[in-house]
């Protein structure tokens, strides 16, 4: 069922990743890069020239804009690569968007624990998304190379997704606390951390215990690094999940990036009513089990139609949101945290 493989060197993995991307002409990749660069420049240079709090109304408008941009690129995929590719892109986009919504819970926990004021949160999220774009490119490139050389690894992805979905369903999907544990200990060993904010700076030079000026990390840098760490953890689920939908690196990467581009706007739109979406985690866990099971079905029985994944994923997301909104009706909002120092 699976082709024979031999041991390969890291350089060959990178070469294989390049080959798997050759299925789409260079101008398609160039158009995608230009669109993403333009959106990032518009976000940083026009929308957020200065530190300010982003309201729910503006967040909803921006979220709608980024969703429209992602769906618009899906229309381009339909035109350039056909209906099946467009279905796979739409499924990947919705899947990653749902995982991004789950990521909002973790981001809110990080900001609350470090008492990052709302008018500085967008700065952290912008650079966090920029870092996520680079990290996803690396992880998806390696994943594409592994799938290209070791097709059987998809079964490992499937088993991992089923295990993760069942675990999430069992424990209710409580978000991990990234502000405690080994990461913070390693960060404090690498450089001193100041407990107080210093404007919108990520680092600041302050005297240490011996009176020498040293570079200190501010809570903004700590929040940024924690959010990047959380994104890597979530990518461990999302990258195998999208490879279960399609192994085309162009579809995998573009659907991922267009979904996370709007994470900053999505966060501010949902942060004020995050307590209303707790049951969405159960829908997400079922989606992961379904996607993981689809890998085994494809390998041993046959590939189901692309629209099936789209319909099931969309139905579970809508159902999860509806159940969450109904069950949390009238639930009190969690108390707000105030900035330090």
PDB file of C-alpha atoms in Angstrom, residues 21-299:
ATOM      1  CA  UNK A  21       5.721  22.791  -3.861  1.00  0.00           C
ATOM      2  CA  UNK A  22       6.509  22.603  -7.566  1.00  0.00           C
ATOM      3  CA  UNK A  23       2.944  21.530  -8.303  1.00  0.00           C
ATOM      4  CA  UNK A  24       1.870  25.191  -8.422  1.00  0.00           C
ATOM      5  CA  UNK A  25       3.453  27.819 -10.672  1.00  0.00           C
ATOM      6  CA  UNK A  26       5.675  30.440  -9.096  1.00  0.00           C
ATOM      7  CA  UNK A  27       3.254  33.258  -9.900  1.00  0.00           C
ATOM      8  CA  UNK A  28       0.609  31.693  -7.632  1.00  0.00           C
ATOM      9  CA  UNK A  29       3.030  31.661  -4.705  1.00  0.00           C
ATOM     10  CA  UNK A  30       4.111  35.195  -5.603  1.00  0.00           C
ATOM     11  CA  UNK A  31       0.514  36.420  -5.601  1.00  0.00           C
ATOM     12  CA  UNK A  32      -0.104  34.822  -2.215  1.00  0.00           C
ATOM     13  CA  UNK A  33       3.059  36.369  -0.699  1.00  0.00           C
ATOM     14  CA  UNK A  34       2.164  39.788  -2.139  1.00  0.00           C
ATOM     15  CA  UNK A  35      -1.373  39.617  -0.692  1.00  0.00           C
ATOM     16  CA  UNK A  36      -0.150  38.603   2.769  1.00  0.00           C
ATOM     17  CA  UNK A  37       2.575  41.279   2.769  1.00  0.00           C
ATOM     18  CA  UNK A  38       0.022  43.894   1.711  1.00  0.00           C
ATOM     19  CA  UNK A  39      -2.406  42.874   4.471  1.00  0.00           C
ATOM     20  CA  UNK A  40       0.332  42.973   7.106  1.00  0.00           C
ATOM     21  CA  UNK A  41       1.560  46.376   5.908  1.00  0.00           C
ATOM     22  CA  UNK A  42      -2.008  47.715   5.922  1.00  0.00           C
ATOM     23  CA  UNK A  43      -2.561  46.340   9.425  1.00  0.00           C
ATOM     24  CA  UNK A  44       0.606  47.796  10.934  1.00  0.00           C
ATOM     25  CA  UNK A  45       1.029  50.938   8.857  1.00  0.00           C
ATOM     26  CA  UNK A  46      -2.561  52.146   8.543  1.00  0.00           C
ATOM     27  CA  UNK A  47      -4.789  50.536  11.166  1.00  0.00           C
ATOM     28  CA  UNK A  48      -2.346  50.546  14.067  1.00  0.00           C
ATOM     29  CA  UNK A  49       0.024  53.481  13.757  1.00  0.00           C
ATOM     30  CA  UNK A  50      -0.292  54.112  17.473  1.00  0.00           C
ATOM     31  CA  UNK A  51      -1.148  52.128  20.581  1.00  0.00           C
ATOM     32  CA  UNK A  52      -4.867  52.190  21.245  1.00  0.00           C
ATOM     33  CA  UNK A  53      -7.644  49.939  22.436  1.00  0.00           C
ATOM     34  CA  UNK A  54      -9.571  48.145  19.720  1.00  0.00           C
ATOM     35  CA  UNK A  55     -13.300  47.999  20.361  1.00  0.00           C
ATOM     36  CA  UNK A  56     -15.609  45.082  19.679  1.00  0.00           C
ATOM     37  CA  UNK A  57     -17.317  46.874  16.766  1.00  0.00           C
ATOM     38  CA  UNK A  58     -14.051  47.524  14.928  1.00  0.00           C
ATOM     39  CA  UNK A  59     -12.891  43.997  15.721  1.00  0.00           C
ATOM     40  CA  UNK A  60     -16.001  42.519  14.128  1.00  0.00           C
ATOM     41  CA  UNK A  61     -15.499  44.643  11.005  1.00  0.00           C
ATOM     42  CA  UNK A  62     -11.840  43.618  10.753  1.00  0.00           C
ATOM     43  CA  UNK A  63     -12.728  39.968  11.363  1.00  0.00           C
ATOM     44  CA  UNK A  64     -15.282  40.111   8.552  1.00  0.00           C
ATOM     45  CA  UNK A  65     -12.670  41.733   6.297  1.00  0.00           C
ATOM     46  CA  UNK A  66     -10.065  39.014   6.954  1.00  0.00           C
ATOM     47  CA  UNK A  67     -12.638  36.240   6.529  1.00  0.00           C
ATOM     48  CA  UNK A  68     -13.701  37.824   3.214  1.00  0.00           C
ATOM     49  CA  UNK A  69     -10.044  38.001   2.147  1.00  0.00           C
ATOM     50  CA  UNK A  70      -9.555  34.329   3.001  1.00  0.00           C
ATOM     51  CA  UNK A  71     -12.707  33.269   1.171  1.00  0.00           C
ATOM     52  CA  UNK A  72     -11.753  35.496  -1.753  1.00  0.00           C
ATOM     53  CA  UNK A  73      -8.446  33.661  -2.059  1.00  0.00           C
ATOM     54  CA  UNK A  74     -10.476  30.447  -1.978  1.00  0.00           C
ATOM     55  CA  UNK A  75     -12.272  31.771  -5.076  1.00  0.00           C
ATOM     56  CA  UNK A  76      -8.880  32.243  -6.718  1.00  0.00           C
ATOM     57  CA  UNK A  77      -7.983  28.642  -5.831  1.00  0.00           C
ATOM     58  CA  UNK A  78     -11.232  27.512  -7.474  1.00  0.00           C
ATOM     59  CA  UNK A  79     -10.405  29.487 -10.636  1.00  0.00           C
ATOM     60  CA  UNK A  80      -6.784  28.367 -10.844  1.00  0.00           C
ATOM     61  CA  UNK A  81      -6.885  24.796  -9.501  1.00  0.00           C
ATOM     62  CA  UNK A  82     -10.461  23.552  -9.733  1.00  0.00           C
ATOM     63  CA  UNK A  83     -13.382  22.754  -7.470  1.00  0.00           C
ATOM     64  CA  UNK A  84     -11.766  19.916  -5.486  1.00  0.00           C
ATOM     65  CA  UNK A  85      -8.806  22.112  -4.510  1.00  0.00           C
ATOM     66  CA  UNK A  86     -11.208  24.887  -3.533  1.00  0.00           C
ATOM     67  CA  UNK A  87     -13.193  22.479  -1.334  1.00  0.00           C
ATOM     68  CA  UNK A  88      -9.979  21.356   0.358  1.00  0.00           C
ATOM     69  CA  UNK A  89      -8.904  24.979   0.864  1.00  0.00           C
ATOM     70  CA  UNK A  90     -12.285  25.904   2.384  1.00  0.00           C
ATOM     71  CA  UNK A  91     -12.162  22.899   4.738  1.00  0.00           C
ATOM     72  CA  UNK A  92      -8.622  23.746   5.832  1.00  0.00           C
ATOM     73  CA  UNK A  93      -9.544  27.409   6.276  1.00  0.00           C
ATOM     74  CA  UNK A  94     -12.532  26.596   8.494  1.00  0.00           C
ATOM     75  CA  UNK A  95     -10.589  23.978  10.440  1.00  0.00           C
ATOM     76  CA  UNK A  96      -7.716  26.358  11.180  1.00  0.00           C
ATOM     77  CA  UNK A  97     -10.149  29.189  11.957  1.00  0.00           C
ATOM     78  CA  UNK A  98     -11.835  26.984  14.555  1.00  0.00           C
ATOM     79  CA  UNK A  99      -8.489  26.057  16.097  1.00  0.00           C
ATOM     80  CA  UNK A 100      -7.627  29.759  16.121  1.00  0.00           C
ATOM     81  CA  UNK A 101     -10.819  30.417  18.057  1.00  0.00           C
ATOM     82  CA  UNK A 102      -9.690  27.818  20.576  1.00  0.00           C
ATOM     83  CA  UNK A 103      -6.326  29.595  20.709  1.00  0.00           C
ATOM     84  CA  UNK A 104      -8.155  32.741  21.842  1.00  0.00           C
ATOM     85  CA  UNK A 105      -8.800  31.080  25.219  1.00  0.00           C
ATOM     86  CA  UNK A 106      -5.058  30.606  25.748  1.00  0.00           C
ATOM     87  CA  UNK A 107      -4.181  34.129  24.572  1.00  0.00           C
ATOM     88  CA  UNK A 108      -6.754  35.596  26.948  1.00  0.00           C
ATOM     89  CA  UNK A 109      -5.248  33.570  29.801  1.00  0.00           C
ATOM     90  CA  UNK A 110      -1.746  34.828  28.970  1.00  0.00           C
ATOM     91  CA  UNK A 111      -2.806  38.477  28.758  1.00  0.00           C
ATOM     92  CA  UNK A 112      -4.756  38.200  32.001  1.00  0.00           C
ATOM     93  CA  UNK A 113      -1.923  36.485  33.887  1.00  0.00           C
ATOM     94  CA  UNK A 114       0.593  39.134  32.772  1.00  0.00           C
ATOM     95  CA  UNK A 115      -1.933  41.997  33.095  1.00  0.00           C
ATOM     96  CA  UNK A 116      -1.306  43.329  29.575  1.00  0.00           C
ATOM     97  CA  UNK A 117      -3.598  46.352  28.992  1.00  0.00           C
ATOM     98  CA  UNK A 118      -5.926  46.211  26.000  1.00  0.00           C
ATOM     99  CA  UNK A 119      -4.291  49.146  24.189  1.00  0.00           C
ATOM    100  CA  UNK A 120      -1.009  47.167  23.978  1.00  0.00           C
ATOM    101  CA  UNK A 121      -2.442  43.754  23.182  1.00  0.00           C
ATOM    102  CA  UNK A 122      -2.725  44.367  19.436  1.00  0.00           C
ATOM    103  CA  UNK A 123       1.025  45.113  19.259  1.00  0.00           C
ATOM    104  CA  UNK A 124       1.855  41.757  20.844  1.00  0.00           C
ATOM    105  CA  UNK A 125      -0.613  39.906  18.619  1.00  0.00           C
ATOM    106  CA  UNK A 126       0.670  41.501  15.411  1.00  0.00           C
ATOM    107  CA  UNK A 127       4.243  40.365  16.008  1.00  0.00           C
ATOM    108  CA  UNK A 128       2.916  37.037  17.280  1.00  0.00           C
ATOM    109  CA  UNK A 129       1.078  36.450  14.001  1.00  0.00           C
ATOM    110  CA  UNK A 130       4.178  37.450  12.034  1.00  0.00           C
ATOM    111  CA  UNK A 131       6.170  34.857  13.964  1.00  0.00           C
ATOM    112  CA  UNK A 132       3.417  32.278  13.450  1.00  0.00           C
ATOM    113  CA  UNK A 133       3.621  32.766   9.665  1.00  0.00           C
ATOM    114  CA  UNK A 134       7.324  31.887   9.733  1.00  0.00           C
ATOM    115  CA  UNK A 135       6.867  28.964  12.138  1.00  0.00           C
ATOM    116  CA  UNK A 136       3.981  27.503  10.110  1.00  0.00           C
ATOM    117  CA  UNK A 137       6.059  27.734   6.914  1.00  0.00           C
ATOM    118  CA  UNK A 138       8.807  25.705   8.584  1.00  0.00           C
ATOM    119  CA  UNK A 139       6.466  23.110  10.114  1.00  0.00           C
ATOM    120  CA  UNK A 140       4.365  22.688   6.966  1.00  0.00           C
ATOM    121  CA  UNK A 141       7.502  22.425   4.806  1.00  0.00           C
ATOM    122  CA  UNK A 142       8.900  19.660   6.994  1.00  0.00           C
ATOM    123  CA  UNK A 143       5.484  17.978   7.169  1.00  0.00           C
ATOM    124  CA  UNK A 144       5.119  18.064   3.377  1.00  0.00           C
ATOM    125  CA  UNK A 145       8.594  16.581   2.940  1.00  0.00           C
ATOM    126  CA  UNK A 146       7.870  13.778   5.412  1.00  0.00           C
ATOM    127  CA  UNK A 147       4.547  12.946   3.734  1.00  0.00           C
ATOM    128  CA  UNK A 148       6.298  12.984   0.346  1.00  0.00           C
ATOM    129  CA  UNK A 149       9.018  10.568   1.478  1.00  0.00           C
ATOM    130  CA  UNK A 150       7.088   8.522   4.058  1.00  0.00           C
ATOM    131  CA  UNK A 151       3.449   8.386   2.995  1.00  0.00           C
ATOM    132  CA  UNK A 152       2.661   6.052   5.880  1.00  0.00           C
ATOM    133  CA  UNK A 153       3.282   8.931   8.314  1.00  0.00           C
ATOM    134  CA  UNK A 154      -0.267  10.086   7.543  1.00  0.00           C
ATOM    135  CA  UNK A 155      -1.467   7.148   9.648  1.00  0.00           C
ATOM    136  CA  UNK A 156       0.593   8.479  12.528  1.00  0.00           C
ATOM    137  CA  UNK A 157      -1.012  11.906  11.990  1.00  0.00           C
ATOM    138  CA  UNK A 158      -4.446  10.289  12.018  1.00  0.00           C
ATOM    139  CA  UNK A 159      -3.803   8.354  15.230  1.00  0.00           C
ATOM    140  CA  UNK A 160      -2.420  11.478  16.867  1.00  0.00           C
ATOM    141  CA  UNK A 161      -5.507  13.522  15.907  1.00  0.00           C
ATOM    142  CA  UNK A 162      -7.886  10.848  17.216  1.00  0.00           C
ATOM    143  CA  UNK A 163      -5.946  10.637  20.487  1.00  0.00           C
ATOM    144  CA  UNK A 164      -5.906  14.444  20.824  1.00  0.00           C
ATOM    145  CA  UNK A 165      -9.615  14.722  20.082  1.00  0.00           C
ATOM    146  CA  UNK A 166     -10.550  12.040  22.616  1.00  0.00           C
ATOM    147  CA  UNK A 167      -8.286  13.620  25.230  1.00  0.00           C
ATOM    148  CA  UNK A 168      -9.859  17.035  24.619  1.00  0.00           C
ATOM    149  CA  UNK A 169     -13.345  15.516  24.828  1.00  0.00           C
ATOM    150  CA  UNK A 170     -12.451  13.761  28.087  1.00  0.00           C
ATOM    151  CA  UNK A 171     -10.894  16.669  29.952  1.00  0.00           C
ATOM    152  CA  UNK A 172     -13.135  19.374  28.519  1.00  0.00           C
ATOM    153  CA  UNK A 173     -10.274  21.017  26.663  1.00  0.00           C
ATOM    154  CA  UNK A 174      -9.064  23.146  29.557  1.00  0.00           C
ATOM    155  CA  UNK A 175      -6.311  25.383  28.124  1.00  0.00           C
ATOM    156  CA  UNK A 176      -2.756  24.798  29.373  1.00  0.00           C
ATOM    157  CA  UNK A 177      -1.208  27.488  31.570  1.00  0.00           C
ATOM    158  CA  UNK A 178       1.849  28.647  29.642  1.00  0.00           C
ATOM    159  CA  UNK A 179       2.700  31.289  32.258  1.00  0.00           C
ATOM    160  CA  UNK A 180       3.939  28.602  34.648  1.00  0.00           C
ATOM    161  CA  UNK A 181       6.438  25.828  34.255  1.00  0.00           C
ATOM    162  CA  UNK A 182       9.681  25.177  32.438  1.00  0.00           C
ATOM    163  CA  UNK A 183       9.341  27.859  29.754  1.00  0.00           C
ATOM    164  CA  UNK A 184       9.233  30.708  32.261  1.00  0.00           C
ATOM    165  CA  UNK A 185      12.162  29.227  34.168  1.00  0.00           C
ATOM    166  CA  UNK A 186      14.235  29.034  30.981  1.00  0.00           C
ATOM    167  CA  UNK A 187      13.318  32.586  30.017  1.00  0.00           C
ATOM    168  CA  UNK A 188      14.327  33.962  33.403  1.00  0.00           C
ATOM    169  CA  UNK A 189      17.647  32.124  33.122  1.00  0.00           C
ATOM    170  CA  UNK A 190      18.264  33.614  29.682  1.00  0.00           C
ATOM    171  CA  UNK A 191      17.588  37.203  30.726  1.00  0.00           C
ATOM    172  CA  UNK A 192      16.096  39.058  33.699  1.00  0.00           C
ATOM    173  CA  UNK A 193      12.407  39.895  33.553  1.00  0.00           C
ATOM    174  CA  UNK A 194      10.944  43.135  34.869  1.00  0.00           C
ATOM    175  CA  UNK A 195       7.440  42.819  36.369  1.00  0.00           C
ATOM    176  CA  UNK A 196       6.423  46.296  35.165  1.00  0.00           C
ATOM    177  CA  UNK A 197       5.505  47.575  31.729  1.00  0.00           C
ATOM    178  CA  UNK A 198       7.757  50.158  30.058  1.00  0.00           C
ATOM    179  CA  UNK A 199       5.521  51.742  27.462  1.00  0.00           C
ATOM    180  CA  UNK A 200       5.213  49.492  24.428  1.00  0.00           C
ATOM    181  CA  UNK A 201       8.829  48.271  24.584  1.00  0.00           C
ATOM    182  CA  UNK A 202       9.560  44.549  24.533  1.00  0.00           C
ATOM    183  CA  UNK A 203      12.919  45.006  26.260  1.00  0.00           C
ATOM    184  CA  UNK A 204      14.458  47.720  28.426  1.00  0.00           C
ATOM    185  CA  UNK A 205      17.907  48.387  29.889  1.00  0.00           C
ATOM    186  CA  UNK A 206      17.826  48.464  33.692  1.00  0.00           C
ATOM    187  CA  UNK A 207      20.443  48.092  36.448  1.00  0.00           C
ATOM    188  CA  UNK A 208      20.779  44.598  37.869  1.00  0.00           C
ATOM    189  CA  UNK A 209      21.488  43.619  41.487  1.00  0.00           C
ATOM    190  CA  UNK A 210      25.101  44.763  41.057  1.00  0.00           C
ATOM    191  CA  UNK A 211      24.189  48.080  39.486  1.00  0.00           C
ATOM    192  CA  UNK A 212      25.204  47.084  35.951  1.00  0.00           C
ATOM    193  CA  UNK A 213      22.895  47.969  33.067  1.00  0.00           C
ATOM    194  CA  UNK A 214      21.408  44.828  31.549  1.00  0.00           C
ATOM    195  CA  UNK A 215      18.738  44.116  28.972  1.00  0.00           C
ATOM    196  CA  UNK A 216      15.494  43.061  30.714  1.00  0.00           C
ATOM    197  CA  UNK A 217      12.430  41.446  29.183  1.00  0.00           C
ATOM    198  CA  UNK A 218       9.201  43.329  29.821  1.00  0.00           C
ATOM    199  CA  UNK A 219       5.823  41.609  30.261  1.00  0.00           C
ATOM    200  CA  UNK A 220       5.133  42.379  26.563  1.00  0.00           C
ATOM    201  CA  UNK A 221       8.057  40.221  25.444  1.00  0.00           C
ATOM    202  CA  UNK A 222       7.054  37.482  27.867  1.00  0.00           C
ATOM    203  CA  UNK A 223       3.504  37.549  26.443  1.00  0.00           C
ATOM    204  CA  UNK A 224       4.845  37.455  22.866  1.00  0.00           C
ATOM    205  CA  UNK A 225       7.084  34.452  23.534  1.00  0.00           C
ATOM    206  CA  UNK A 226       4.304  32.618  25.373  1.00  0.00           C
ATOM    207  CA  UNK A 227       1.888  33.218  22.485  1.00  0.00           C
ATOM    208  CA  UNK A 228       4.481  31.891  20.013  1.00  0.00           C
ATOM    209  CA  UNK A 229       4.950  28.832  22.225  1.00  0.00           C
ATOM    210  CA  UNK A 230       1.185  28.310  22.345  1.00  0.00           C
ATOM    211  CA  UNK A 231       0.997  28.580  18.556  1.00  0.00           C
ATOM    212  CA  UNK A 232       3.585  25.820  18.189  1.00  0.00           C
ATOM    213  CA  UNK A 233       1.509  23.622  20.516  1.00  0.00           C
ATOM    214  CA  UNK A 234      -1.666  24.303  18.535  1.00  0.00           C
ATOM    215  CA  UNK A 235       0.177  23.753  15.244  1.00  0.00           C
ATOM    216  CA  UNK A 236       0.938  20.212  16.420  1.00  0.00           C
ATOM    217  CA  UNK A 237      -2.820  19.612  16.016  1.00  0.00           C
ATOM    218  CA  UNK A 238      -3.609  21.895  13.091  1.00  0.00           C
ATOM    219  CA  UNK A 239      -0.776  20.891  10.742  1.00  0.00           C
ATOM    220  CA  UNK A 240      -1.558  17.123  10.832  1.00  0.00           C
ATOM    221  CA  UNK A 241      -5.273  17.985  10.579  1.00  0.00           C
ATOM    222  CA  UNK A 242      -4.881  19.959   7.368  1.00  0.00           C
ATOM    223  CA  UNK A 243      -2.601  17.266   5.892  1.00  0.00           C
ATOM    224  CA  UNK A 244      -5.488  14.882   6.534  1.00  0.00           C
ATOM    225  CA  UNK A 245      -7.606  17.071   4.252  1.00  0.00           C
ATOM    226  CA  UNK A 246      -4.999  17.550   1.518  1.00  0.00           C
ATOM    227  CA  UNK A 247      -1.272  16.948   1.012  1.00  0.00           C
ATOM    228  CA  UNK A 248      -0.924  19.858  -1.424  1.00  0.00           C
ATOM    229  CA  UNK A 249       1.517  22.253   0.334  1.00  0.00           C
ATOM    230  CA  UNK A 250       0.050  25.278  -1.447  1.00  0.00           C
ATOM    231  CA  UNK A 251      -3.456  24.547  -0.140  1.00  0.00           C
ATOM    232  CA  UNK A 252      -2.123  23.581   3.296  1.00  0.00           C
ATOM    233  CA  UNK A 253      -0.058  26.743   3.789  1.00  0.00           C
ATOM    234  CA  UNK A 254      -2.372  29.310   2.200  1.00  0.00           C
ATOM    235  CA  UNK A 255      -5.462  28.088   4.097  1.00  0.00           C
ATOM    236  CA  UNK A 256      -3.444  28.106   7.348  1.00  0.00           C
ATOM    237  CA  UNK A 257      -2.044  31.596   6.882  1.00  0.00           C
ATOM    238  CA  UNK A 258      -5.273  33.245   5.731  1.00  0.00           C
ATOM    239  CA  UNK A 259      -7.001  31.737   8.767  1.00  0.00           C
ATOM    240  CA  UNK A 260      -4.446  33.003  11.303  1.00  0.00           C
ATOM    241  CA  UNK A 261      -4.055  36.431   9.642  1.00  0.00           C
ATOM    242  CA  UNK A 262      -7.346  37.451  11.200  1.00  0.00           C
ATOM    243  CA  UNK A 263      -6.488  36.034  14.631  1.00  0.00           C
ATOM    244  CA  UNK A 264      -5.695  39.478  16.054  1.00  0.00           C
ATOM    245  CA  UNK A 265      -9.059  40.888  14.988  1.00  0.00           C
ATOM    246  CA  UNK A 266     -10.799  37.654  16.015  1.00  0.00           C
ATOM    247  CA  UNK A 267      -9.278  37.860  19.475  1.00  0.00           C
ATOM    248  CA  UNK A 268     -10.678  41.325  20.194  1.00  0.00           C
ATOM    249  CA  UNK A 269     -14.048  40.328  18.777  1.00  0.00           C
ATOM    250  CA  UNK A 270     -14.296  37.255  21.014  1.00  0.00           C
ATOM    251  CA  UNK A 271     -12.381  38.312  24.141  1.00  0.00           C
ATOM    252  CA  UNK A 272     -15.359  40.218  25.529  1.00  0.00           C
ATOM    253  CA  UNK A 273     -17.639  37.173  25.180  1.00  0.00           C
ATOM    254  CA  UNK A 274     -15.158  34.315  25.434  1.00  0.00           C
ATOM    255  CA  UNK A 275     -17.181  32.774  28.242  1.00  0.00           C
ATOM    256  CA  UNK A 276     -19.979  32.157  25.725  1.00  0.00           C
ATOM    257  CA  UNK A 277     -17.920  29.703  23.617  1.00  0.00           C
ATOM    258  CA  UNK A 278     -16.751  27.111  26.124  1.00  0.00           C
ATOM    259  CA  UNK A 279     -18.685  24.235  24.514  1.00  0.00           C
ATOM    260  CA  UNK A 280     -17.037  24.918  21.145  1.00  0.00           C
ATOM    261  CA  UNK A 281     -14.118  22.831  22.418  1.00  0.00           C
ATOM    262  CA  UNK A 282     -16.290  19.724  22.312  1.00  0.00           C
ATOM    263  CA  UNK A 283     -17.164  20.354  18.674  1.00  0.00           C
ATOM    264  CA  UNK A 284     -13.474  20.846  17.935  1.00  0.00           C
ATOM    265  CA  UNK A 285     -12.605  17.540  19.625  1.00  0.00           C
ATOM    266  CA  UNK A 286     -15.158  15.713  17.437  1.00  0.00           C
ATOM    267  CA  UNK A 287     -13.721  17.422  14.351  1.00  0.00           C
ATOM    268  CA  UNK A 288     -10.228  16.188  15.221  1.00  0.00           C
ATOM    269  CA  UNK A 289     -11.514  12.622  15.691  1.00  0.00           C
ATOM    270  CA  UNK A 290     -13.415  12.839  12.384  1.00  0.00           C
ATOM    271  CA  UNK A 291     -10.404  14.173  10.465  1.00  0.00           C
ATOM    272  CA  UNK A 292      -8.140  11.556  12.026  1.00  0.00           C
ATOM    273  CA  UNK A 293     -10.587   8.780  11.176  1.00  0.00           C
ATOM    274  CA  UNK A 294     -10.815  10.106   7.612  1.00  0.00           C
ATOM    275  CA  UNK A 295      -7.089   9.383   7.159  1.00  0.00           C
ATOM    276  CA  UNK A 296      -7.589   5.692   7.974  1.00  0.00           C
ATOM    277  CA  UNK A 297     -10.697   5.533   5.774  1.00  0.00           C
ATOM    278  CA  UNK A 298      -8.751   7.061   2.868  1.00  0.00           C
ATOM    279  CA  UNK A 299      -5.772   4.720   3.230  1.00  0.00           C
TER     280      UNK A 299
END
